[in-house]
XYZ file of C-alpha atoms in Angstrom:
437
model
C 0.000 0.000 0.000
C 1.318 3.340 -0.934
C -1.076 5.045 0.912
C -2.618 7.552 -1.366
C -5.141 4.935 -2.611
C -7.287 1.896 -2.016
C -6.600 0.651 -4.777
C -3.295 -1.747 -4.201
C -3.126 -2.297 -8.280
C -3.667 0.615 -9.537
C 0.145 1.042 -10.685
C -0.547 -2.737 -12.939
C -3.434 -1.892 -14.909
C -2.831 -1.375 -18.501
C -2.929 1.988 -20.032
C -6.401 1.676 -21.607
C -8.313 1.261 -18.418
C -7.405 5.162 -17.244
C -10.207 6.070 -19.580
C -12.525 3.835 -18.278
C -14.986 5.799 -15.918
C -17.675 4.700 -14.445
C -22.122 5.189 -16.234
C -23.569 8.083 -14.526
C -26.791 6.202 -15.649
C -25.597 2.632 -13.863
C -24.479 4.839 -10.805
C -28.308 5.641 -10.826
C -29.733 2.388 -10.676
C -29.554 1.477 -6.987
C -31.209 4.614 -5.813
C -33.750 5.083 -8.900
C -34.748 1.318 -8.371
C -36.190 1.941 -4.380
C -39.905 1.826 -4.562
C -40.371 5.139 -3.190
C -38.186 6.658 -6.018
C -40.129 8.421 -9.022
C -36.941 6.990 -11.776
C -37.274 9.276 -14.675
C -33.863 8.063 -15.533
C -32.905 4.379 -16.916
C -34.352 3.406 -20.316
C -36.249 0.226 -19.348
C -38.931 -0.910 -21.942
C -42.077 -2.203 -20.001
C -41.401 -5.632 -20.042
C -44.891 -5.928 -18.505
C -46.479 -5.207 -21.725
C -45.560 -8.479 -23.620
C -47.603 -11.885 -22.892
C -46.023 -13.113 -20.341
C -47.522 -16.225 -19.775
C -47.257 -17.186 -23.251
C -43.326 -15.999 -23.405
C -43.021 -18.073 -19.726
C -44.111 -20.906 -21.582
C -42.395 -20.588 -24.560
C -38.953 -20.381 -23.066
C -39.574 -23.746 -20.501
C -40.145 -25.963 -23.833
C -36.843 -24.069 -25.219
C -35.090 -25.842 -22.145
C -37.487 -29.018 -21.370
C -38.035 -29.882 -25.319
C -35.131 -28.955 -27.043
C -32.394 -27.941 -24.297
C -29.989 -30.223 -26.014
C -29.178 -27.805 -28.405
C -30.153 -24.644 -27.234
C -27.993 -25.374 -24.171
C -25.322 -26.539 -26.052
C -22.239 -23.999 -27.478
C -22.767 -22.704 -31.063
C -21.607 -21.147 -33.798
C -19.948 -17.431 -33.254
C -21.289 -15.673 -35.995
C -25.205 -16.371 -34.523
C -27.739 -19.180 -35.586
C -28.643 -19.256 -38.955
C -32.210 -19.392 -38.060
C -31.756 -16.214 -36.204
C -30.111 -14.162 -38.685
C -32.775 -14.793 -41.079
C -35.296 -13.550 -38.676
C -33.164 -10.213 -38.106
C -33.357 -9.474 -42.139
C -36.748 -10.298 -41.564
C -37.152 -7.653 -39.068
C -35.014 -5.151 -41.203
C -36.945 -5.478 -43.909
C -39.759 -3.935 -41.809
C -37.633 -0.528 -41.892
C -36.681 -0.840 -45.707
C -32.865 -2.693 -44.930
C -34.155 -5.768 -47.541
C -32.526 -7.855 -50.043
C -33.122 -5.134 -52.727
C -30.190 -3.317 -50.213
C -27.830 -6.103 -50.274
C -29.235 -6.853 -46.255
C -28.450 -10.893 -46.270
C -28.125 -13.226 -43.255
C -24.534 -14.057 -44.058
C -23.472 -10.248 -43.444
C -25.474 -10.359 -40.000
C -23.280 -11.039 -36.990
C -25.439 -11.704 -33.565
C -24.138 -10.260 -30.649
C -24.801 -10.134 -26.713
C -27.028 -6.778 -27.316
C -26.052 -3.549 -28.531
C -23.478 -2.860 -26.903
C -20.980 -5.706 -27.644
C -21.685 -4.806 -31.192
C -20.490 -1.206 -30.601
C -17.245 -2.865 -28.753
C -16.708 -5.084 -31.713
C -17.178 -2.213 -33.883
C -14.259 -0.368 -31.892
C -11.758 -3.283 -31.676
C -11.933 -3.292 -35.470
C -11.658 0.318 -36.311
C -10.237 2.057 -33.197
C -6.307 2.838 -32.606
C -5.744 4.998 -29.311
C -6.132 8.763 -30.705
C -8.064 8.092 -33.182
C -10.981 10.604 -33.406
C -14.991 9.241 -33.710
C -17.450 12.027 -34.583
C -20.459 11.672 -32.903
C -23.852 13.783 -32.346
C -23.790 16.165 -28.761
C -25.130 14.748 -26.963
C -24.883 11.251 -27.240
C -25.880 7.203 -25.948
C -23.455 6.875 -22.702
C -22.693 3.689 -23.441
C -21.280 4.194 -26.913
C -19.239 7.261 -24.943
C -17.924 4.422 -22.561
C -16.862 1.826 -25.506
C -14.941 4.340 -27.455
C -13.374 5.943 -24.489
C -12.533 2.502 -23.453
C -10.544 2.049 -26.709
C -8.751 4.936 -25.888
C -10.335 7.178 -28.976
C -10.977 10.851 -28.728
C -14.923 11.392 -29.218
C -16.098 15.172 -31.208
C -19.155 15.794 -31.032
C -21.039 17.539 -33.830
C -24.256 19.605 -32.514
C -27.744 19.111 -33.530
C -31.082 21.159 -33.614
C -34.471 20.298 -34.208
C -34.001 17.824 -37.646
C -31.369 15.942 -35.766
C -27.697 16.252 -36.774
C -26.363 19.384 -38.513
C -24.946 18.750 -41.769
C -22.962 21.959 -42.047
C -21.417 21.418 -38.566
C -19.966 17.832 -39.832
C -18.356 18.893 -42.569
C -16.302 21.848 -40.230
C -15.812 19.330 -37.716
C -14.336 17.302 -40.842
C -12.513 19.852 -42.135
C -10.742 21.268 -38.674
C -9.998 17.715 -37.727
C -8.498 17.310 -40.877
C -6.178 20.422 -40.705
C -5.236 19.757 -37.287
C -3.633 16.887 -38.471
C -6.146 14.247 -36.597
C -7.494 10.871 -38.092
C -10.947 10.212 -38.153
C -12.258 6.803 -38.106
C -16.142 7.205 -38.519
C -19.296 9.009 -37.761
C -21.387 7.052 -34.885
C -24.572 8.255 -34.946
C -28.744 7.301 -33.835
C -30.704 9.209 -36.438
C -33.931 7.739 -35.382
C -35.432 8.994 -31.855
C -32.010 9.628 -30.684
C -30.916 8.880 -27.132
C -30.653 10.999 -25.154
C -32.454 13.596 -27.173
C -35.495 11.485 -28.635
C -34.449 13.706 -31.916
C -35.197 12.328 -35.236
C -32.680 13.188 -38.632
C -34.700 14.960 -41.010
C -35.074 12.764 -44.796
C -33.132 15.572 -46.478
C -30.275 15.741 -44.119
C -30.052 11.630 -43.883
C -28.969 11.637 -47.434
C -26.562 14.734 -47.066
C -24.643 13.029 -44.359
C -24.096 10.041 -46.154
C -22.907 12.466 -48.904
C -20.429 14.383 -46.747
C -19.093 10.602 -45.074
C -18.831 9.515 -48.331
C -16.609 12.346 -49.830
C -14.393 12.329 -46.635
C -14.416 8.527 -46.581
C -15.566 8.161 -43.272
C -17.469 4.880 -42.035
C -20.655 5.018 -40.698
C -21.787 3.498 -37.624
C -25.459 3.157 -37.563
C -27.298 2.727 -34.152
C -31.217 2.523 -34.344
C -32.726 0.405 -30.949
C -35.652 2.367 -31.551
C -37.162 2.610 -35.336
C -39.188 0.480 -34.699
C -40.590 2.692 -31.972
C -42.473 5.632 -33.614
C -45.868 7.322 -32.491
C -46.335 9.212 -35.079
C -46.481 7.529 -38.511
C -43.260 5.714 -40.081
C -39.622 6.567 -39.409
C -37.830 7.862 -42.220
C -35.787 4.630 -44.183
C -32.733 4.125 -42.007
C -29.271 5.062 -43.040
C -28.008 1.472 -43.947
C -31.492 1.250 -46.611
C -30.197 4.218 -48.544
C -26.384 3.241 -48.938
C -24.737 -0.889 -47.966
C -21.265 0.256 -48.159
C -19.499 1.773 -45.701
C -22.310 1.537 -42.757
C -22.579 -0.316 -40.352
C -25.775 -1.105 -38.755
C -26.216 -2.234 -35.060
C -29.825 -2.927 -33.400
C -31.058 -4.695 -30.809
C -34.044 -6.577 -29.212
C -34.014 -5.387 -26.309
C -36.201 -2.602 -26.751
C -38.839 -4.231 -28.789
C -38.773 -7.400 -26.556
C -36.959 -8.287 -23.792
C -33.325 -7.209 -22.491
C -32.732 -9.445 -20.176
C -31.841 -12.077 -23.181
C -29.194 -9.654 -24.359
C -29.720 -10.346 -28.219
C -28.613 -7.650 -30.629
C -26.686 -7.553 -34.231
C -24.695 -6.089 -36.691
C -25.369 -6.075 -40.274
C -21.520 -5.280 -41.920
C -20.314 -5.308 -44.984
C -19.079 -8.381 -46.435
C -15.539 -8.079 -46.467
C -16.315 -7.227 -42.532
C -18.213 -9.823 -41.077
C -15.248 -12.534 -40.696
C -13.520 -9.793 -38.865
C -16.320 -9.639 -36.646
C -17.031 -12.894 -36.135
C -13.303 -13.721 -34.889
C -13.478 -10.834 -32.337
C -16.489 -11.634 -30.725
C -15.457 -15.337 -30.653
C -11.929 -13.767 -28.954
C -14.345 -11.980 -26.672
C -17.330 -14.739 -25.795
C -16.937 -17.600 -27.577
C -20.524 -17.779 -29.126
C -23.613 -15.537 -28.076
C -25.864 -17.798 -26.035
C -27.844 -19.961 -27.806
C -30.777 -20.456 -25.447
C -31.485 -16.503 -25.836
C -30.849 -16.603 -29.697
C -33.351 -19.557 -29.584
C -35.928 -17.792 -27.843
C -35.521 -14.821 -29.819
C -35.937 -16.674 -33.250
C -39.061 -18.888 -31.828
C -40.732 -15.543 -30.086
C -40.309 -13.783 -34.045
C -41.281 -17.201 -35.534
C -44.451 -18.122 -33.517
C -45.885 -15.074 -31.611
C -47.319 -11.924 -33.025
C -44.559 -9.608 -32.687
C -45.327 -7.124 -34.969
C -48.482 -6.569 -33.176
C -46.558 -6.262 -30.099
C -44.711 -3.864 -30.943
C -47.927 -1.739 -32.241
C -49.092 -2.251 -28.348
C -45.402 -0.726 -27.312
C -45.717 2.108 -29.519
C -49.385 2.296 -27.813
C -48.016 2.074 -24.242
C -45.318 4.886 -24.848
C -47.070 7.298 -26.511
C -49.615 7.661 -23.819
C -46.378 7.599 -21.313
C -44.697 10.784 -23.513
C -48.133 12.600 -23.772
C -48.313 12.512 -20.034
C -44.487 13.582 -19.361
C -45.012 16.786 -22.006
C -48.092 17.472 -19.927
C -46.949 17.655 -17.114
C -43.985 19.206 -17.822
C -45.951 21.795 -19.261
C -47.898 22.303 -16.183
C -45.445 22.039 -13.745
C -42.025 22.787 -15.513
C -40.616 26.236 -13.903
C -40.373 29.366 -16.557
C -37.319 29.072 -18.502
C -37.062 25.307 -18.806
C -37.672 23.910 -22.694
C -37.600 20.246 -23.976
C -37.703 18.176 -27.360
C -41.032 16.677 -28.253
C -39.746 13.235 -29.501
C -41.736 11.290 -32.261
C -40.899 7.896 -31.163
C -37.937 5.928 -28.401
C -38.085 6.931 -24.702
C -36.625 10.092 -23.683
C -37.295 13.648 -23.849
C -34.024 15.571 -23.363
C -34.728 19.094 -20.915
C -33.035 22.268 -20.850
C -32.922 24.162 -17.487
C -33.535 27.303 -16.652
C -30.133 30.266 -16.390
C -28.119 28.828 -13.463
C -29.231 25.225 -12.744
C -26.749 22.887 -12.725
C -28.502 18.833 -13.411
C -25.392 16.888 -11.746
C -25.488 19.437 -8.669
C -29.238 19.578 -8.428
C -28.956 15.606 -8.529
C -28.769 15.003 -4.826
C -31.351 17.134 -3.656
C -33.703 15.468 -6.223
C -33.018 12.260 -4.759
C -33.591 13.631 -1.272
C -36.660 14.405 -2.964
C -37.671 10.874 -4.494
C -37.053 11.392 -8.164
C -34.276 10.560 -10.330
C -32.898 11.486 -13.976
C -29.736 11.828 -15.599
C -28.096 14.902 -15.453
C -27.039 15.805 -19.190
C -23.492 15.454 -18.466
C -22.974 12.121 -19.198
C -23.829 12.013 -22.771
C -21.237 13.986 -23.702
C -17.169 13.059 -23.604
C -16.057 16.252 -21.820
C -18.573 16.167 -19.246
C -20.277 19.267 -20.289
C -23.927 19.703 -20.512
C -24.669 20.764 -16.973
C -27.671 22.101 -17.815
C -29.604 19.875 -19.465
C -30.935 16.648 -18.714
C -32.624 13.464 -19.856
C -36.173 11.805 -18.700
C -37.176 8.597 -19.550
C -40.963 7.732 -20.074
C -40.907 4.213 -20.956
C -41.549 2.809 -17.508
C -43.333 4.242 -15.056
C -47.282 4.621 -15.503
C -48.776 8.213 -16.607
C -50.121 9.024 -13.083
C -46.153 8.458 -11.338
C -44.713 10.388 -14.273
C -46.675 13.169 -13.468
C -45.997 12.735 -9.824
C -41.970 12.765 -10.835
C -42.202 15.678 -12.816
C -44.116 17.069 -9.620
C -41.026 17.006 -7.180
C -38.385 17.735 -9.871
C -40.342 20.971 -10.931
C -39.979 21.406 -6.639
C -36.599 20.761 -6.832
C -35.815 23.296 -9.583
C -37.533 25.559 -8.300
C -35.723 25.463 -4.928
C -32.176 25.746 -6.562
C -33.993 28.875 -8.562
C -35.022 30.663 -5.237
C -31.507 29.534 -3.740
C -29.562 31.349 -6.765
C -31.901 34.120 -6.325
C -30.491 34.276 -2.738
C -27.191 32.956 -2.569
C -26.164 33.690 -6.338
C -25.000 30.601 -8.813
C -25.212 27.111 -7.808
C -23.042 25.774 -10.076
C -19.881 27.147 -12.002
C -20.534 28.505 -16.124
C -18.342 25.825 -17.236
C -20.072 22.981 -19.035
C -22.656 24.211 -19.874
C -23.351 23.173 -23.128
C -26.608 21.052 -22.853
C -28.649 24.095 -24.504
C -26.805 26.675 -25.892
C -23.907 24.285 -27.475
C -25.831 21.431 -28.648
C -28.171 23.405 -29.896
C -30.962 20.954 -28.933
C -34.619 22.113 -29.423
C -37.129 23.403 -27.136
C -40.376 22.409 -27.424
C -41.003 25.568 -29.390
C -38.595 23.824 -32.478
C -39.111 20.380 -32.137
């Protein structure tokens, strides 16, 4: 012991782990999950909208009738059968045959978020530069800090992602002498924003990746996920070379079986494949079984019509309530589809300061700081909407409105509550207020 830590191996670990910090959202999860605790924070689906009994069911006769397989090790690319199910599920969004979308270019992996890692192993040298939308998904933030690359974000407004902003972001990078490795981006009810990239700027990206040879990494848990009419046609439908696309099922059924994918391009997918075997061998076949038999024998696609259902009654009651309750000077996006709305405080409030005292006052969120790489965005945060019923939301949105407007008397009093730097939630991003979204 040295005695100026706790940690006795601190001076062992490899280099990479000193960017390894810990998920203000999984710091969350033992307070927001008390029962007393209004969580506007995690993005849980509500698992208690499927059939239960008939997925309870379903999964014993995966172990009782045909354990001997499902149990058994498999292949590491993913079970045939359940690859052709995925391109039967992408097809929903336009990603078809017609787009060169083919089960031999789909890789299976233990959710979303091992396909991000696998994307990074492939792509990522330490300083290489990923471009990514501010703010952005936490985890992806954790992977790619993990790999030891330097994340830039690009701001967004209203229509998502602003075109004119990536190509200057391009360009400095470029003159600075930095190598960029792709653009990571969720066009479709971004998290944390719920944001959706307009059609017209969907193809002008691709255009400006394209002439700058940049890679594309596609995330979209949510498409599938819209309340009001159809998501515009995914990146990956428009253009198959040089994007990636990465989903998951555990948003549109359950997460807890940890199923996601990757659809690559060819000359990719053996790449991938012998990575994730480095990392896991093969993805579990009981949960890739019980994936492909729930998509082969339930109706799924009218499942996900009662999701959609269940969450747009969830948003309408946040926005209300919000509306009634927010304090003067707070604004929010009006998402079309996903699970969050992302807020913008009032002059002064700080989210990760505030975050205590909203605890102390039974409700939780995620202060907007940790969707972006430099921990700036103090004044913004994210709500989720997905799991709790209408009449808690409104209750949560009840004490945080208290909340702010406690730290608004206090900086009336005292002065600031938190410092000017990071702030970039609002006036950086340029995220919408409900006034533009």
């Amino acid at each position: 012991m040295t005695g100026t830590t706790l940690d006795d191996y601190t001076d062992r670990y490899a280099r990479r782990v000193r960017g390894m910090t810990a998920s203000e959202i999984r710091a969350l999860f033992a307070v927001a999950s008390r029962p007393e605790v209004v969580s506007l924070a995690g993005g849980a689906p509500y698992i208690a909208a499927l059939p239960l009994d008939a997925v309870g069911e379903m999964l014993g006769r995966l172990g009782s009738e045909h354990g001997v397989t499902t149990l058994q090790y498999g292949i590491g690319q993913g079970t045939l059968e359940l690859r052709e199910r995925i391109c039967e599920v992408m097809s929903l969004s336009g990603i078809d045959a017609a787009c060169g979308a083919s089960p031999e270019d789909v890789v299976v992996t233990v959710g979303g978020q091992q396909a991000l890692d696998l994307v990074a192993r492939l792509f990522l040298d330490p300083g290489d530069v990923v471009l990514a939308e501010g703010p952005t998904y936490v985890g992806a933030l954790g992977v790619f800090q993990a790999a030891q690359a330097q994340v830039v974000h690009v701001p967004m407004d209203a229509d998502g992602l602003i075109p004119e902003a990536l190509e200057t972001a391009i360009a400095d990078l470029a003159r600075a002498g930095q190598r960029v490795k792709f653009l990571y981006t969720i066009p479709t009810y971004q998290n944390p924003t719920g944001v959706t990239l307009s059609e017209e700027r969907r193809e002008r990206v691709l255009d400006i990746c394209e002439r700058a040879g940049l890679l594309v990494v596609e995330d979209d848990p949510y498409g599938q996920l819209g309340f009001e009419g159809e998501a515009p046609a995914p990146l990956r439908a428009r253009r198959r070379d040089g994007v990636f696309y990465l989903s998951t099922f555990s948003k549109t059924f359950a997460p807890g079986l940890r199923v996601g994918w990757i659809l690559a391009p060819h000359a990719v997918r053996d790449k991938l494949v012998i990575a994730s075997e480095a990392q896991i061998l093969c993805p579990s076949g009981y949960a890739q079984a019980a994936v492909a038999t729930y998509l082969s024998t339930m109706p799924w696609r009218q499942q996900l019509k009662v999701y959609r259902e269940v969450y747009r009654e969830r948003r309408d009651a946040l926005l209300d309530a919000m509306a009634d309750l927010m304090p003067e000077g707070t604004s929010w996006t009006t998402p079309a589809g996903g699970l969050f709305v992302w807020a913008s405080l009032p002059d002064g409030l700080d989210s990760k300061a505030m975050m205590p005292r909203a605890v102390a006052a039974r409700v939780a969120y995620v202060p907007g700081t940790g969707f972006y790489a430099d921990g700036t965005g103090t004044d913004a945060m994210r709500l989720n909407f997905s799991f709790p019923p209408p009449e808690r939301i409104r209750e949560g949105v009840r004490r945080l409105a208290g909340v702010m407007e406690q730290e608004i008397a206090m900086r009336r009093v005292f002065g600031a509550v938190g410092g000017a730097a990071g702030r970039r939630g609002r006036a950086g991003s340029d995220v919408p207020g409900p006034d533009l979204a």
